[in-house]
Amino acid sequence: MVLRQDLAPRPLLLLAVLAVLGPALILAYALFRWGIDPAPRRGGPAWRELLTAPAQGIVAADFLHRDTVLGRRLYALAFLEHGTRRLHITGVTTHPTQAWTT
């Protein structure tokens, strides 16, 4: 009885693995039998380079505010360059207006 309980879940596990990997294994075997080799490695950029290249030109803008020790609130307009990770604070004021941001 103990032996049957120990082996009972394994056929289900095998069926589950074959259900997931079966089509891929069949396709790989068929391609091998037909003599089709894997695709050659291309000389282009790797995934990491491809995904990080656009970050060099991204600039994020944000308004920040800080309260001083005396209770005054200061507003700042800041820009962050993603490529260099530099923060540029373009201005600080106590009363931000539309004219101040342009």
Coordinates of N, CA and C in Angstrom, one line a residue:
M1 N 0.8 -1.2 0.0 CA 0.0 0.0 0.0 C 0.9 1.3 0.0
V2 N 2.0 1.3 0.8 CA 2.8 2.4 0.8 C 3.5 2.6 -0.5
L3 N 3.9 1.6 -1.2 CA 4.5 1.7 -2.5 C 3.6 2.3 -3.5
R4 N 2.3 1.9 -3.5 CA 1.4 2.4 -4.4 C 1.1 3.9 -4.2
Q5 N 1.1 4.4 -2.9 CA 0.9 5.8 -2.6 C 2.1 6.6 -3.1
D6 N 3.3 6.0 -3.0 CA 4.5 6.7 -3.3 C 4.5 6.9 -4.9
L7 N 4.1 6.0 -5.6 CA 4.2 6.0 -7.1 C 3.0 6.7 -7.8
A8 N 1.9 6.8 -7.0 CA 0.7 7.3 -7.6 C 0.8 8.7 -8.3
P9 N 1.4 9.7 -7.7 CA 1.4 11.0 -8.3 C 2.4 11.1 -9.5
R10 N 3.3 10.2 -9.7 CA 4.3 10.4 -10.7 C 3.8 10.3 -12.1
P11 N 2.9 9.4 -12.5 CA 2.3 9.4 -13.8 C 1.6 10.7 -14.2
L12 N 1.0 11.3 -13.2 CA 0.3 12.6 -13.4 C 1.4 13.7 -13.7
L13 N 2.5 13.6 -12.9 CA 3.5 14.6 -13.1 C 4.2 14.4 -14.5
L14 N 4.4 13.2 -14.9 CA 4.9 12.9 -16.2 C 4.0 13.4 -17.3
L15 N 2.7 13.2 -17.2 CA 1.8 13.7 -18.2 C 1.8 15.2 -18.2
A16 N 1.9 15.8 -17.1 CA 1.9 17.3 -17.1 C 3.1 17.9 -17.7
V17 N 4.3 17.2 -17.5 CA 5.5 17.7 -18.1 C 5.4 17.5 -19.6
L18 N 4.9 16.3 -20.1 CA 4.8 16.1 -21.5 C 3.8 17.0 -22.2
A19 N 2.7 17.4 -21.4 CA 1.7 18.3 -22.0 C 2.4 19.7 -22.3
V20 N 3.3 20.1 -21.4 CA 3.9 21.4 -21.5 C 5.0 21.3 -22.5
L21 N 5.9 20.4 -22.4 CA 7.1 20.3 -23.2 C 7.0 19.5 -24.4
G22 N 5.9 18.7 -24.5 CA 5.7 17.8 -25.6 C 5.8 18.4 -27.0
P23 N 5.0 19.5 -27.3 CA 5.1 20.1 -28.6 C 6.4 20.6 -29.0
A24 N 7.1 21.2 -28.0 CA 8.5 21.7 -28.3 C 9.5 20.6 -28.6
L25 N 9.3 19.5 -27.8 CA 10.2 18.4 -28.1 C 10.0 17.7 -29.4
I26 N 8.7 17.6 -29.8 CA 8.3 17.0 -31.1 C 8.9 17.9 -32.2
L27 N 8.7 19.2 -32.1 CA 9.2 20.1 -33.1 C 10.7 20.1 -33.2
A28 N 11.4 20.0 -32.1 CA 12.9 20.0 -32.1 C 13.4 18.7 -32.7
Y29 N 12.7 17.6 -32.4 CA 13.1 16.3 -33.0 C 12.8 16.3 -34.5
A30 N 11.7 16.9 -34.9 CA 11.4 16.9 -36.4 C 12.4 17.8 -37.1
L31 N 12.8 18.9 -36.6 CA 13.8 19.8 -37.2 C 15.1 19.1 -37.3
F32 N 15.5 18.3 -36.3 CA 16.7 17.6 -36.3 C 16.7 16.5 -37.3
R33 N 15.6 15.8 -37.5 CA 15.5 14.7 -38.5 C 15.5 15.3 -39.9
W34 N 15.0 16.5 -40.1 CA 14.9 17.1 -41.4 C 16.3 17.7 -41.8
G35 N 17.2 17.8 -40.8 CA 18.5 18.4 -41.1 C 18.5 19.9 -41.0
I36 N 17.5 20.5 -40.3 CA 17.5 21.9 -40.2 C 18.2 22.3 -39.0
D37 N 19.3 23.1 -39.2 CA 20.2 23.5 -38.0 C 19.5 24.7 -37.3
P38 N 19.9 25.0 -36.1 CA 19.5 26.1 -35.4 C 19.9 27.4 -36.1
A39 N 19.2 28.5 -35.8 CA 19.5 29.8 -36.5 C 20.9 30.2 -36.0
P40 N 21.7 30.8 -37.0 CA 23.0 31.3 -36.6 C 22.9 32.5 -35.7
R41 N 23.9 32.7 -34.9 CA 24.0 33.8 -34.0 C 24.2 35.1 -34.8
R42 N 23.4 36.1 -34.6 CA 23.6 37.3 -35.3 C 24.6 38.2 -34.7
G43 N 25.2 39.1 -35.5 CA 26.2 40.0 -35.0 C 25.7 41.3 -34.4
G44 N 24.4 41.4 -34.3 CA 23.8 42.6 -33.7 C 23.9 42.7 -32.2
P45 N 23.3 43.7 -31.7 CA 23.4 44.0 -30.2 C 22.7 42.9 -29.4
A46 N 23.1 42.7 -28.2 CA 22.5 41.7 -27.3 C 21.2 42.4 -26.8
W47 N 20.4 41.6 -26.1 CA 19.1 42.1 -25.6 C 19.4 43.2 -24.6
R48 N 20.4 43.1 -23.7 CA 20.7 44.2 -22.8 C 21.0 45.5 -23.4
E49 N 21.8 45.4 -24.5 CA 22.2 46.6 -25.2 C 21.0 47.2 -25.9
L50 N 20.2 46.3 -26.5 CA 19.0 46.8 -27.3 C 18.0 47.5 -26.4
L51 N 17.8 47.0 -25.1 CA 16.8 47.6 -24.3 C 17.3 48.8 -23.5
T52 N 18.6 48.9 -23.3 CA 19.1 50.1 -22.6 C 19.6 51.2 -23.5
A53 N 19.7 51.0 -24.8 CA 20.1 52.1 -25.7 C 19.1 53.2 -25.7
P54 N 17.8 53.0 -25.8 CA 16.9 54.2 -25.7 C 17.0 55.0 -24.5
A55 N 17.4 54.4 -23.4 CA 17.5 55.1 -22.1 C 18.5 56.3 -22.1
Q56 N 19.5 56.2 -23.1 CA 20.4 57.3 -23.1 C 19.8 58.7 -23.5
G57 N 18.7 58.6 -24.2 CA 18.1 59.9 -24.6 C 16.8 60.3 -23.8
I58 N 16.5 59.6 -22.8 CA 15.3 59.9 -22.0 C 15.6 60.9 -21.0
V59 N 14.8 61.9 -20.9 CA 14.9 63.0 -19.9 C 13.6 63.0 -19.1
A60 N 13.6 62.9 -17.8 CA 12.4 63.0 -17.0 C 12.3 64.3 -16.3
A61 N 11.1 64.9 -16.3 CA 10.9 66.2 -15.6 C 10.0 66.0 -14.4
D62 N 10.2 66.8 -13.3 CA 9.4 66.6 -12.1 C 9.5 67.9 -11.3
F63 N 8.4 68.2 -10.6 CA 8.4 69.2 -9.6 C 8.6 68.6 -8.2
L64 N 9.5 69.2 -7.5 CA 9.8 68.8 -6.1 C 9.4 69.9 -5.2
H65 N 9.1 69.6 -3.9 CA 8.9 70.6 -2.9 C 9.5 70.2 -1.6
R66 N 10.1 71.1 -0.9 CA 10.7 70.9 0.4 C 10.3 72.0 1.3
D67 N 10.1 71.6 2.6 CA 9.8 72.5 3.6 C 11.0 72.9 4.3
T68 N 11.2 74.2 4.6 CA 12.4 74.6 5.3 C 12.2 74.5 6.8
V69 N 13.2 74.8 7.5 CA 13.2 74.8 9.0 C 12.2 75.9 9.5
L70 N 12.1 77.0 8.8 CA 11.2 78.1 9.2 C 9.8 77.9 8.7
G71 N 9.5 76.8 8.1 CA 8.1 76.5 7.7 C 7.7 76.9 6.3
R72 N 8.7 77.5 5.5 CA 8.4 77.9 4.2 C 8.5 76.7 3.2
R73 N 7.7 76.7 2.2 CA 7.8 75.6 1.2 C 8.4 76.1 0.0
L74 N 9.5 75.4 -0.5 CA 10.2 75.8 -1.7 C 9.9 74.7 -2.8
Y75 N 9.6 75.2 -4.0 CA 9.3 74.4 -5.1 C 10.4 74.4 -6.1
A76 N 10.8 73.2 -6.7 CA 11.9 73.2 -7.6 C 11.4 72.4 -8.9
L77 N 11.9 72.8 -10.0 CA 11.7 72.1 -11.2 C 13.0 71.4 -11.6
A78 N 13.0 70.1 -11.7 CA 14.2 69.3 -11.9 C 14.0 68.4 -13.1
F79 N 15.2 68.1 -13.8 CA 15.2 67.2 -14.9 C 16.3 66.2 -14.6
L80 N 15.9 64.9 -14.9 CA 16.9 63.8 -14.7 C 17.2 63.2 -16.0
E81 N 18.5 63.1 -16.4 CA 19.0 62.4 -17.6 C 19.2 60.9 -17.2
H82 N 18.5 60.1 -17.9 CA 18.6 58.6 -17.5 C 19.9 58.1 -18.0
G83 N 20.4 58.5 -19.1 CA 21.7 58.0 -19.6 C 22.9 58.2 -18.6
T84 N 22.9 59.5 -18.1 CA 24.1 59.8 -17.3 C 23.7 59.8 -15.8
R85 N 22.4 59.7 -15.5 CA 21.9 59.8 -14.1 C 22.2 61.1 -13.4
R86 N 22.2 62.2 -14.2 CA 22.5 63.5 -13.6 C 21.1 64.2 -13.4
L87 N 21.1 64.9 -12.3 CA 19.9 65.7 -11.9 C 20.2 67.2 -12.1
H88 N 19.3 67.8 -12.9 CA 19.5 69.3 -13.1 C 18.3 70.0 -12.5
I89 N 18.6 70.8 -11.5 CA 17.6 71.7 -10.9 C 17.6 73.0 -11.6
T90 N 16.6 73.3 -12.3 CA 16.6 74.5 -13.2 C 16.1 75.7 -12.5
G91 N 15.4 75.6 -11.4 CA 14.9 76.8 -10.7 C 14.2 76.4 -9.4
V92 N 14.2 77.3 -8.4 CA 13.6 77.2 -7.1 C 12.8 78.4 -6.8
T93 N 11.6 78.3 -6.4 CA 10.7 79.4 -6.1 C 9.8 79.1 -4.9
T94 N 9.2 80.1 -4.3 CA 8.2 79.9 -3.3 C 6.8 79.9 -3.9
H95 N 6.6 80.5 -5.0 CA 5.3 80.6 -5.7 C 5.4 80.2 -7.1
P96 N 5.3 78.9 -7.5 CA 5.4 78.5 -8.9 C 4.2 79.0 -9.7
T97 N 4.5 79.5 -10.9 CA 3.5 80.0 -11.8 C 3.8 79.3 -13.2
Q98 N 2.9 79.5 -14.1 CA 3.0 78.9 -15.4 C 4.2 79.6 -16.1
A99 N 4.4 80.9 -16.0 CA 5.5 81.6 -16.6 C 6.8 81.1 -16.0
W100 N 6.8 80.7 -14.8 CA 8.1 80.3 -14.2 C 8.6 78.9 -14.8
T101 N 7.6 78.1 -15.2 CA 8.0 76.8 -15.7 C 8.4 76.8 -17.2
T102 N 8.1 77.9 -17.9 CA 8.4 77.9 -19.3 C 9.6 78.7 -19.6

